[in-house]
Amino acid sequence: MPANASQNETSLSTWALDREIVLSRVINAPRELVFSAWVDPRHLPQWFGPAGFRVETKSMDIRVNGEWRFDMIAPDGKRYTNRMQFRRIERPHLIEIDHGADKDNDPGIFRTTITFDEQSDGKTVITLRQLHPTKVQRDAGIGFGAVEFGYQTLEKLAQHVERSSAT
């Protein structure tokens, strides 16, 4: 394993508030349905990504240690390569992924822990906690639009599962 990979692993296993981005949303759908939208290969590409973006999947293996390789395509046609490795999947309450560009030993890879909490009214609180290797990388992500794009992605997820639960 290259030196930067082990350094990255260490930085991603020690949580620090100055390196994280936290997004949360209440979705009007049961937890199992919201969770399934993250782990069902038929659904994930339909909603994932910011408003106006579409996804082209290269390969998808949603299981612990599996990967999803895909391009996010912006409205202007620009492609952003992505790779997610699924580190933990604990149905129906937690998913942990490493997310970065689709290249080996990406120095910008970040860890996201996604929790799914069902409220007594049947709605689901989804929380995404992104942990970046450094504060500088976290700040760069915020500058790039990680918060705005993250909330747009959660909006697309909400619309997708709310349509699914209505049918």
Short mmCIF file of N, CA and C in Angstrom, two decimals:
data_model
loop_
_atom_site.label_atom_id
_atom_site.label_comp_id
_atom_site.label_asym_id
_atom_site.label_seq_id
_atom_site.Cartn_x
_atom_site.Cartn_y
_atom_site.Cartn_z
N MET A 1 0.85 -1.18 0.00
CA MET A 1 0.00 0.00 0.00
C MET A 1 0.90 1.24 0.00
N PRO A 2 0.67 2.19 -0.91
CA PRO A 2 1.49 3.39 -0.96
C PRO A 2 1.38 4.19 0.34
N ALA A 3 2.42 4.95 0.63
CA ALA A 3 2.47 5.72 1.88
C ALA A 3 1.27 6.64 2.02
N ASN A 4 0.88 7.31 0.95
CA ASN A 4 -0.23 8.24 1.08
C ASN A 4 -1.55 7.52 1.36
N ALA A 5 -1.69 6.28 0.92
CA ALA A 5 -2.91 5.52 1.19
C ALA A 5 -3.04 5.22 2.68
N SER A 6 -1.95 4.81 3.34
CA SER A 6 -2.03 4.53 4.77
C SER A 6 -2.21 5.82 5.56
N GLN A 7 -1.60 6.90 5.11
CA GLN A 7 -1.79 8.18 5.78
C GLN A 7 -3.25 8.63 5.65
N ASN A 8 -3.82 8.43 4.46
CA ASN A 8 -5.21 8.78 4.24
C ASN A 8 -6.12 7.94 5.13
N GLU A 9 -5.85 6.64 5.26
CA GLU A 9 -6.65 5.76 6.10
C GLU A 9 -6.62 6.24 7.54
N THR A 10 -5.46 6.65 8.03
CA THR A 10 -5.35 7.15 9.40
C THR A 10 -6.17 8.42 9.56
N SER A 11 -6.07 9.33 8.61
CA SER A 11 -6.80 10.59 8.73
C SER A 11 -8.31 10.37 8.62
N LEU A 12 -8.74 9.31 7.97
CA LEU A 12 -10.17 9.05 7.83
C LEU A 12 -10.73 8.19 8.95
N SER A 13 -9.89 7.70 9.82
CA SER A 13 -10.40 6.89 10.93
C SER A 13 -10.40 7.67 12.25
N THR A 14 -9.86 8.88 12.25
CA THR A 14 -9.87 9.74 13.43
C THR A 14 -10.77 10.93 13.12
N TRP A 15 -11.91 10.99 13.79
CA TRP A 15 -12.89 12.02 13.45
C TRP A 15 -12.48 13.35 14.05
N ALA A 16 -12.57 14.41 13.24
CA ALA A 16 -12.25 15.76 13.70
C ALA A 16 -13.28 16.72 13.11
N LEU A 17 -13.87 17.55 13.96
CA LEU A 17 -14.94 18.43 13.52
C LEU A 17 -14.51 19.42 12.46
N ASP A 18 -13.24 19.83 12.47
CA ASP A 18 -12.80 20.82 11.48
C ASP A 18 -12.55 20.19 10.11
N ARG A 19 -12.77 18.89 9.99
CA ARG A 19 -12.61 18.21 8.70
C ARG A 19 -13.92 17.62 8.20
N GLU A 20 -15.02 17.93 8.84
CA GLU A 20 -16.27 17.29 8.46
C GLU A 20 -17.30 18.26 7.90
N ILE A 21 -18.18 17.70 7.10
CA ILE A 21 -19.37 18.38 6.59
C ILE A 21 -20.54 17.50 6.99
N VAL A 22 -21.55 18.09 7.61
CA VAL A 22 -22.72 17.33 8.05
C VAL A 22 -23.96 17.88 7.36
N LEU A 23 -24.71 17.00 6.73
CA LEU A 23 -25.96 17.35 6.06
C LEU A 23 -27.06 16.45 6.62
N SER A 24 -28.25 17.01 6.81
CA SER A 24 -29.34 16.22 7.35
C SER A 24 -30.66 16.67 6.72
N ARG A 25 -31.58 15.75 6.64
CA ARG A 25 -32.89 16.06 6.04
C ARG A 25 -33.92 15.05 6.54
N VAL A 26 -35.14 15.53 6.70
CA VAL A 26 -36.26 14.65 7.01
C VAL A 26 -36.93 14.30 5.68
N ILE A 27 -37.14 13.00 5.47
CA ILE A 27 -37.77 12.52 4.24
C ILE A 27 -39.08 11.84 4.59
N ASN A 28 -40.11 12.17 3.85
CA ASN A 28 -41.45 11.66 4.11
C ASN A 28 -41.62 10.26 3.50
N ALA A 29 -40.86 9.33 4.06
CA ALA A 29 -40.91 7.93 3.61
C ALA A 29 -40.32 7.07 4.73
N PRO A 30 -40.71 5.81 4.79
CA PRO A 30 -40.17 4.92 5.82
C PRO A 30 -38.67 4.65 5.63
N ARG A 31 -38.02 4.41 6.74
CA ARG A 31 -36.57 4.19 6.74
C ARG A 31 -36.14 3.09 5.77
N GLU A 32 -36.83 1.98 5.75
CA GLU A 32 -36.44 0.87 4.88
C GLU A 32 -36.43 1.30 3.41
N LEU A 33 -37.39 2.10 3.02
CA LEU A 33 -37.46 2.57 1.63
C LEU A 33 -36.31 3.54 1.32
N VAL A 34 -36.02 4.44 2.24
CA VAL A 34 -34.92 5.39 2.04
C VAL A 34 -33.60 4.64 1.98
N PHE A 35 -33.40 3.69 2.89
CA PHE A 35 -32.18 2.88 2.89
C PHE A 35 -32.05 2.11 1.58
N SER A 36 -33.14 1.50 1.14
CA SER A 36 -33.11 0.71 -0.10
C SER A 36 -32.72 1.55 -1.31
N ALA A 37 -33.11 2.81 -1.33
CA ALA A 37 -32.75 3.68 -2.45
C ALA A 37 -31.23 3.85 -2.55
N TRP A 38 -30.53 3.68 -1.43
CA TRP A 38 -29.06 3.77 -1.42
C TRP A 38 -28.38 2.47 -1.84
N VAL A 39 -29.03 1.34 -1.62
CA VAL A 39 -28.33 0.06 -1.86
C VAL A 39 -28.92 -0.75 -3.01
N ASP A 40 -29.96 -0.27 -3.63
CA ASP A 40 -30.56 -0.98 -4.77
C ASP A 40 -29.99 -0.41 -6.06
N PRO A 41 -29.26 -1.22 -6.83
CA PRO A 41 -28.62 -0.71 -8.05
C PRO A 41 -29.60 -0.17 -9.09
N ARG A 42 -30.87 -0.54 -8.99
CA ARG A 42 -31.87 0.02 -9.91
C ARG A 42 -32.25 1.44 -9.53
N HIS A 43 -32.09 1.79 -8.27
CA HIS A 43 -32.56 3.09 -7.78
C HIS A 43 -31.45 4.13 -7.62
N LEU A 44 -30.31 3.73 -7.08
CA LEU A 44 -29.25 4.69 -6.75
C LEU A 44 -28.89 5.61 -7.91
N PRO A 45 -28.65 5.12 -9.11
CA PRO A 45 -28.28 6.04 -10.21
C PRO A 45 -29.41 6.97 -10.64
N GLN A 46 -30.65 6.64 -10.29
CA GLN A 46 -31.79 7.46 -10.72
C GLN A 46 -31.85 8.80 -9.99
N TRP A 47 -31.36 8.84 -8.75
CA TRP A 47 -31.51 10.06 -7.96
C TRP A 47 -30.18 10.68 -7.54
N PHE A 48 -29.09 9.95 -7.59
CA PHE A 48 -27.84 10.42 -7.00
C PHE A 48 -27.27 11.61 -7.79
N GLY A 49 -26.76 12.58 -7.07
CA GLY A 49 -26.09 13.73 -7.68
C GLY A 49 -26.91 15.00 -7.57
N PRO A 50 -26.25 16.13 -7.79
CA PRO A 50 -26.93 17.43 -7.67
C PRO A 50 -28.00 17.64 -8.75
N ALA A 51 -28.81 18.65 -8.54
CA ALA A 51 -29.87 19.01 -9.49
C ALA A 51 -29.26 19.26 -10.87
N GLY A 52 -29.89 18.70 -11.88
CA GLY A 52 -29.44 18.90 -13.24
C GLY A 52 -28.35 17.94 -13.70
N PHE A 53 -27.73 17.22 -12.77
CA PHE A 53 -26.69 16.26 -13.10
C PHE A 53 -27.35 14.92 -13.39
N ARG A 54 -26.70 14.13 -14.22
CA ARG A 54 -27.13 12.75 -14.42
C ARG A 54 -25.94 11.84 -14.16
N VAL A 55 -26.22 10.57 -14.00
CA VAL A 55 -25.20 9.59 -13.65
C VAL A 55 -25.11 8.54 -14.75
N GLU A 56 -23.88 8.19 -15.12
CA GLU A 56 -23.62 7.04 -15.99
C GLU A 56 -22.77 6.06 -15.20
N THR A 57 -23.33 4.89 -14.94
CA THR A 57 -22.64 3.87 -14.17
C THR A 57 -21.67 3.10 -15.07
N LYS A 58 -20.43 2.92 -14.57
CA LYS A 58 -19.44 2.09 -15.26
C LYS A 58 -19.50 0.67 -14.70
N SER A 59 -19.55 0.57 -13.38
CA SER A 59 -19.71 -0.72 -12.71
C SER A 59 -20.31 -0.46 -11.34
N MET A 60 -21.05 -1.46 -10.83
CA MET A 60 -21.70 -1.30 -9.55
C MET A 60 -21.76 -2.64 -8.83
N ASP A 61 -21.21 -2.66 -7.62
CA ASP A 61 -21.20 -3.85 -6.78
C ASP A 61 -21.47 -3.37 -5.36
N ILE A 62 -22.75 -3.28 -5.01
CA ILE A 62 -23.13 -2.72 -3.72
C ILE A 62 -23.15 -3.82 -2.67
N ARG A 63 -22.04 -3.92 -1.98
CA ARG A 63 -21.86 -4.84 -0.84
C ARG A 63 -20.63 -4.34 -0.11
N VAL A 64 -20.38 -4.84 1.08
CA VAL A 64 -19.18 -4.44 1.82
C VAL A 64 -17.96 -4.75 0.97
N ASN A 65 -17.10 -3.78 0.81
CA ASN A 65 -15.89 -3.79 -0.03
C ASN A 65 -16.18 -3.72 -1.52
N GLY A 66 -17.45 -3.64 -1.90
CA GLY A 66 -17.80 -3.45 -3.30
C GLY A 66 -17.66 -1.99 -3.69
N GLU A 67 -17.68 -1.74 -4.99
CA GLU A 67 -17.48 -0.38 -5.50
C GLU A 67 -18.58 -0.01 -6.49
N TRP A 68 -18.85 1.29 -6.52
CA TRP A 68 -19.67 1.87 -7.58
C TRP A 68 -18.80 2.88 -8.30
N ARG A 69 -18.52 2.61 -9.57
CA ARG A 69 -17.74 3.53 -10.41
C ARG A 69 -18.71 4.18 -11.39
N PHE A 70 -18.67 5.51 -11.43
CA PHE A 70 -19.64 6.23 -12.26
C PHE A 70 -19.13 7.61 -12.61
N ASP A 71 -19.75 8.18 -13.62
CA ASP A 71 -19.51 9.58 -13.97
C ASP A 71 -20.75 10.37 -13.60
N MET A 72 -20.54 11.52 -12.97
CA MET A 72 -21.61 12.50 -12.82
C MET A 72 -21.43 13.48 -13.97
N ILE A 73 -22.49 13.73 -14.68
CA ILE A 73 -22.42 14.59 -15.86
C ILE A 73 -23.22 15.85 -15.57
N ALA A 74 -22.50 16.98 -15.59
CA ALA A 74 -23.10 18.28 -15.30
C ALA A 74 -24.01 18.71 -16.44
N PRO A 75 -24.88 19.68 -16.18
CA PRO A 75 -25.76 20.17 -17.24
C PRO A 75 -25.00 20.68 -18.47
N ASP A 76 -23.76 21.17 -18.27
CA ASP A 76 -22.96 21.65 -19.41
C ASP A 76 -22.20 20.53 -20.11
N GLY A 77 -22.39 19.27 -19.66
CA GLY A 77 -21.74 18.12 -20.28
C GLY A 77 -20.42 17.72 -19.65
N LYS A 78 -19.90 18.52 -18.72
CA LYS A 78 -18.64 18.17 -18.06
C LYS A 78 -18.84 16.91 -17.22
N ARG A 79 -17.85 16.00 -17.33
CA ARG A 79 -17.91 14.73 -16.60
C ARG A 79 -17.01 14.78 -15.37
N TYR A 80 -17.54 14.24 -14.28
CA TYR A 80 -16.79 14.10 -13.04
C TYR A 80 -16.74 12.61 -12.72
N THR A 81 -15.54 12.02 -12.78
CA THR A 81 -15.42 10.60 -12.47
C THR A 81 -15.54 10.40 -10.97
N ASN A 82 -16.17 9.32 -10.57
CA ASN A 82 -16.39 9.02 -9.16
C ASN A 82 -16.18 7.54 -8.90
N ARG A 83 -15.75 7.27 -7.69
CA ARG A 83 -15.68 5.89 -7.21
C ARG A 83 -16.09 5.90 -5.74
N MET A 84 -17.02 5.03 -5.41
CA MET A 84 -17.42 4.82 -4.02
C MET A 84 -17.08 3.40 -3.65
N GLN A 85 -16.45 3.25 -2.50
CA GLN A 85 -16.26 1.91 -1.94
C GLN A 85 -17.15 1.80 -0.71
N PHE A 86 -17.94 0.75 -0.68
CA PHE A 86 -18.85 0.53 0.44
C PHE A 86 -18.08 -0.18 1.56
N ARG A 87 -17.86 0.51 2.66
CA ARG A 87 -17.08 -0.02 3.78
C ARG A 87 -17.97 -0.77 4.78
N ARG A 88 -19.14 -0.22 5.06
CA ARG A 88 -20.07 -0.85 6.00
C ARG A 88 -21.48 -0.67 5.45
N ILE A 89 -22.27 -1.71 5.58
CA ILE A 89 -23.69 -1.65 5.25
C ILE A 89 -24.41 -2.39 6.38
N GLU A 90 -25.15 -1.65 7.18
CA GLU A 90 -25.88 -2.22 8.32
C GLU A 90 -27.36 -1.86 8.14
N ARG A 91 -28.05 -2.72 7.44
CA ARG A 91 -29.45 -2.49 7.09
C ARG A 91 -30.30 -2.45 8.35
N PRO A 92 -31.19 -1.51 8.48
CA PRO A 92 -31.52 -0.38 7.62
C PRO A 92 -31.05 0.95 8.21
N HIS A 93 -29.97 0.93 8.98
CA HIS A 93 -29.66 2.17 9.70
C HIS A 93 -28.32 2.83 9.38
N LEU A 94 -27.40 2.18 8.66
CA LEU A 94 -26.09 2.81 8.46
C LEU A 94 -25.41 2.31 7.19
N ILE A 95 -24.80 3.25 6.48
CA ILE A 95 -23.92 2.94 5.34
C ILE A 95 -22.68 3.81 5.51
N GLU A 96 -21.53 3.21 5.28
CA GLU A 96 -20.28 3.98 5.32
C GLU A 96 -19.55 3.74 4.00
N ILE A 97 -19.17 4.84 3.36
CA ILE A 97 -18.50 4.74 2.06
C ILE A 97 -17.27 5.63 2.04
N ASP A 98 -16.31 5.25 1.22
CA ASP A 98 -15.21 6.14 0.85
C ASP A 98 -15.52 6.61 -0.56
N HIS A 99 -15.47 7.93 -0.77
CA HIS A 99 -15.90 8.53 -2.03
C HIS A 99 -14.81 9.45 -2.55
N GLY A 100 -14.46 9.27 -3.80
CA GLY A 100 -13.46 10.12 -4.43
C GLY A 100 -13.55 10.02 -5.93
N ALA A 101 -12.51 10.50 -6.58
CA ALA A 101 -12.43 10.38 -8.04
C ALA A 101 -12.16 8.92 -8.39
N ASP A 102 -12.46 8.56 -9.62
CA ASP A 102 -12.26 7.18 -10.06
C ASP A 102 -10.80 6.98 -10.46
N LYS A 103 -9.94 6.96 -9.44
CA LYS A 103 -8.51 6.69 -9.64
C LYS A 103 -7.97 6.08 -8.36
N ASP A 104 -6.96 5.24 -8.51
CA ASP A 104 -6.36 4.60 -7.35
C ASP A 104 -5.62 5.63 -6.51
N ASN A 105 -5.66 5.44 -5.20
CA ASN A 105 -4.95 6.29 -4.24
C ASN A 105 -5.28 7.77 -4.40
N ASP A 106 -6.55 8.07 -4.62
CA ASP A 106 -7.00 9.46 -4.74
C ASP A 106 -6.73 10.20 -3.43
N PRO A 107 -5.90 11.25 -3.44
CA PRO A 107 -5.62 11.97 -2.19
C PRO A 107 -6.82 12.75 -1.67
N GLY A 108 -7.83 12.95 -2.51
CA GLY A 108 -9.01 13.71 -2.09
C GLY A 108 -10.16 12.86 -1.61
N ILE A 109 -9.93 11.55 -1.46
CA ILE A 109 -11.00 10.66 -1.02
C ILE A 109 -11.50 11.09 0.36
N PHE A 110 -12.80 10.98 0.56
CA PHE A 110 -13.37 11.31 1.87
C PHE A 110 -14.32 10.19 2.28
N ARG A 111 -14.51 10.07 3.57
CA ARG A 111 -15.39 9.04 4.13
C ARG A 111 -16.74 9.67 4.45
N THR A 112 -17.80 8.98 4.08
CA THR A 112 -19.14 9.45 4.41
C THR A 112 -19.85 8.37 5.21
N THR A 113 -20.38 8.76 6.35
CA THR A 113 -21.22 7.88 7.15
C THR A 113 -22.65 8.39 7.02
N ILE A 114 -23.53 7.51 6.60
CA ILE A 114 -24.92 7.86 6.36
C ILE A 114 -25.76 7.10 7.38
N THR A 115 -26.55 7.83 8.15
CA THR A 115 -27.43 7.18 9.12
C THR A 115 -28.88 7.45 8.73
N PHE A 116 -29.72 6.47 9.06
CA PHE A 116 -31.14 6.51 8.72
C PHE A 116 -31.90 6.28 10.03
N ASP A 117 -32.62 7.28 10.49
CA ASP A 117 -33.36 7.19 11.74
C ASP A 117 -34.84 7.39 11.46
N GLU A 118 -35.65 6.39 11.82
CA GLU A 118 -37.09 6.50 11.58
C GLU A 118 -37.74 7.19 12.76
N GLN A 119 -38.55 8.20 12.46
CA GLN A 119 -39.29 8.92 13.49
C GLN A 119 -40.59 8.18 13.79
N SER A 120 -41.25 8.56 14.88
CA SER A 120 -42.50 7.91 15.25
C SER A 120 -43.62 8.16 14.23
N ASP A 121 -43.49 9.21 13.41
CA ASP A 121 -44.51 9.50 12.39
C ASP A 121 -44.23 8.78 11.07
N GLY A 122 -43.21 7.91 11.05
CA GLY A 122 -42.88 7.13 9.86
C GLY A 122 -41.95 7.82 8.89
N LYS A 123 -41.61 9.07 9.15
CA LYS A 123 -40.64 9.78 8.32
C LYS A 123 -39.24 9.36 8.73
N THR A 124 -38.28 9.62 7.85
CA THR A 124 -36.89 9.21 8.09
C THR A 124 -35.99 10.44 8.14
N VAL A 125 -35.16 10.48 9.16
CA VAL A 125 -34.11 11.50 9.23
C VAL A 125 -32.85 10.85 8.67
N ILE A 126 -32.34 11.41 7.58
CA ILE A 126 -31.09 10.93 6.99
C ILE A 126 -30.01 11.96 7.30
N THR A 127 -28.87 11.48 7.77
CA THR A 127 -27.75 12.35 8.08
C THR A 127 -26.51 11.83 7.37
N LEU A 128 -25.85 12.72 6.64
CA LEU A 128 -24.59 12.40 5.96
C LEU A 128 -23.48 13.16 6.66
N ARG A 129 -22.49 12.42 7.13
CA ARG A 129 -21.31 13.03 7.76
C ARG A 129 -20.12 12.71 6.89
N GLN A 130 -19.61 13.73 6.22
CA GLN A 130 -18.42 13.56 5.38
C GLN A 130 -17.19 13.93 6.20
N LEU A 131 -16.21 13.05 6.20
CA LEU A 131 -14.94 13.33 6.87
C LEU A 131 -13.86 13.41 5.80
N HIS A 132 -13.24 14.59 5.70
CA HIS A 132 -12.19 14.83 4.72
C HIS A 132 -10.82 14.63 5.36
N PRO A 133 -9.80 14.28 4.57
CA PRO A 133 -8.47 14.01 5.13
C PRO A 133 -7.86 15.21 5.86
N THR A 134 -8.15 16.42 5.38
CA THR A 134 -7.59 17.62 6.01
C THR A 134 -8.65 18.72 6.01
N LYS A 135 -8.44 19.71 6.86
CA LYS A 135 -9.32 20.88 6.88
C LYS A 135 -9.27 21.60 5.54
N VAL A 136 -8.09 21.69 4.94
CA VAL A 136 -7.94 22.35 3.64
C VAL A 136 -8.81 21.66 2.59
N GLN A 137 -8.80 20.32 2.59
CA GLN A 137 -9.61 19.58 1.62
C GLN A 137 -11.10 19.75 1.90
N ARG A 138 -11.46 19.77 3.17
CA ARG A 138 -12.86 20.02 3.53
C ARG A 138 -13.28 21.40 3.04
N ASP A 139 -12.45 22.41 3.30
CA ASP A 139 -12.76 23.78 2.87
C ASP A 139 -12.86 23.88 1.35
N ALA A 140 -12.00 23.15 0.64
CA ALA A 140 -12.05 23.14 -0.83
C ALA A 140 -13.37 22.51 -1.30
N GLY A 141 -13.80 21.45 -0.63
CA GLY A 141 -15.08 20.83 -0.97
C GLY A 141 -16.24 21.78 -0.76
N ILE A 142 -16.21 22.51 0.33
CA ILE A 142 -17.26 23.50 0.58
C ILE A 142 -17.23 24.57 -0.50
N GLY A 143 -16.03 25.03 -0.86
CA GLY A 143 -15.89 26.03 -1.91
C GLY A 143 -16.38 25.54 -3.25
N PHE A 144 -16.21 24.26 -3.51
CA PHE A 144 -16.66 23.65 -4.77
C PHE A 144 -18.18 23.52 -4.82
N GLY A 145 -18.81 23.50 -3.65
CA GLY A 145 -20.27 23.39 -3.61
C GLY A 145 -20.78 22.16 -2.89
N ALA A 146 -19.94 21.51 -2.08
CA ALA A 146 -20.33 20.25 -1.44
C ALA A 146 -21.61 20.37 -0.62
N VAL A 147 -21.79 21.48 0.08
CA VAL A 147 -22.98 21.63 0.91
C VAL A 147 -24.22 21.82 0.02
N GLU A 148 -24.16 22.78 -0.88
CA GLU A 148 -25.29 23.03 -1.78
C GLU A 148 -25.61 21.79 -2.61
N PHE A 149 -24.58 21.18 -3.21
CA PHE A 149 -24.81 19.99 -4.03
C PHE A 149 -25.31 18.82 -3.18
N GLY A 150 -24.82 18.72 -1.95
CA GLY A 150 -25.29 17.67 -1.06
C GLY A 150 -26.77 17.79 -0.75
N TYR A 151 -27.20 19.01 -0.46
CA TYR A 151 -28.63 19.21 -0.19
C TYR A 151 -29.48 18.98 -1.45
N GLN A 152 -28.95 19.34 -2.61
CA GLN A 152 -29.67 19.05 -3.86
C GLN A 152 -29.81 17.54 -4.05
N THR A 153 -28.76 16.80 -3.73
CA THR A 153 -28.80 15.34 -3.84
C THR A 153 -29.84 14.76 -2.88
N LEU A 154 -29.87 15.27 -1.65
CA LEU A 154 -30.88 14.79 -0.70
C LEU A 154 -32.29 15.14 -1.16
N GLU A 155 -32.46 16.28 -1.81
CA GLU A 155 -33.77 16.64 -2.37
C GLU A 155 -34.18 15.64 -3.45
N LYS A 156 -33.24 15.28 -4.32
CA LYS A 156 -33.55 14.29 -5.36
C LYS A 156 -33.88 12.93 -4.75
N LEU A 157 -33.17 12.55 -3.69
CA LEU A 157 -33.48 11.31 -2.99
C LEU A 157 -34.89 11.37 -2.42
N ALA A 158 -35.22 12.48 -1.75
CA ALA A 158 -36.55 12.63 -1.16
C ALA A 158 -37.64 12.51 -2.23
N GLN A 159 -37.46 13.19 -3.34
CA GLN A 159 -38.45 13.12 -4.41
C GLN A 159 -38.58 11.69 -4.94
N HIS A 160 -37.46 11.01 -5.08
CA HIS A 160 -37.47 9.64 -5.61
C HIS A 160 -38.23 8.69 -4.67
N VAL A 161 -37.90 8.71 -3.39
CA VAL A 161 -38.55 7.76 -2.47
C VAL A 161 -40.00 8.15 -2.18
N GLU A 162 -40.29 9.45 -2.19
CA GLU A 162 -41.67 9.85 -1.96
C GLU A 162 -42.55 9.43 -3.14
N ARG A 163 -42.02 9.50 -4.37
CA ARG A 163 -42.75 8.98 -5.54
C ARG A 163 -42.93 7.46 -5.41
N SER A 164 -41.86 6.78 -4.98
CA SER A 164 -41.90 5.32 -4.85
C SER A 164 -42.91 4.89 -3.80
N SER A 165 -43.00 5.63 -2.69
CA SER A 165 -43.91 5.23 -1.62
C SER A 165 -45.36 5.56 -1.97
N ALA A 166 -45.57 6.47 -2.93
CA ALA A 166 -46.93 6.83 -3.34
C ALA A 166 -47.53 5.80 -4.29
N THR A 167 -46.66 4.99 -4.90
CA THR A 167 -47.17 4.01 -5.87
C THR A 167 -47.42 2.66 -5.24
#
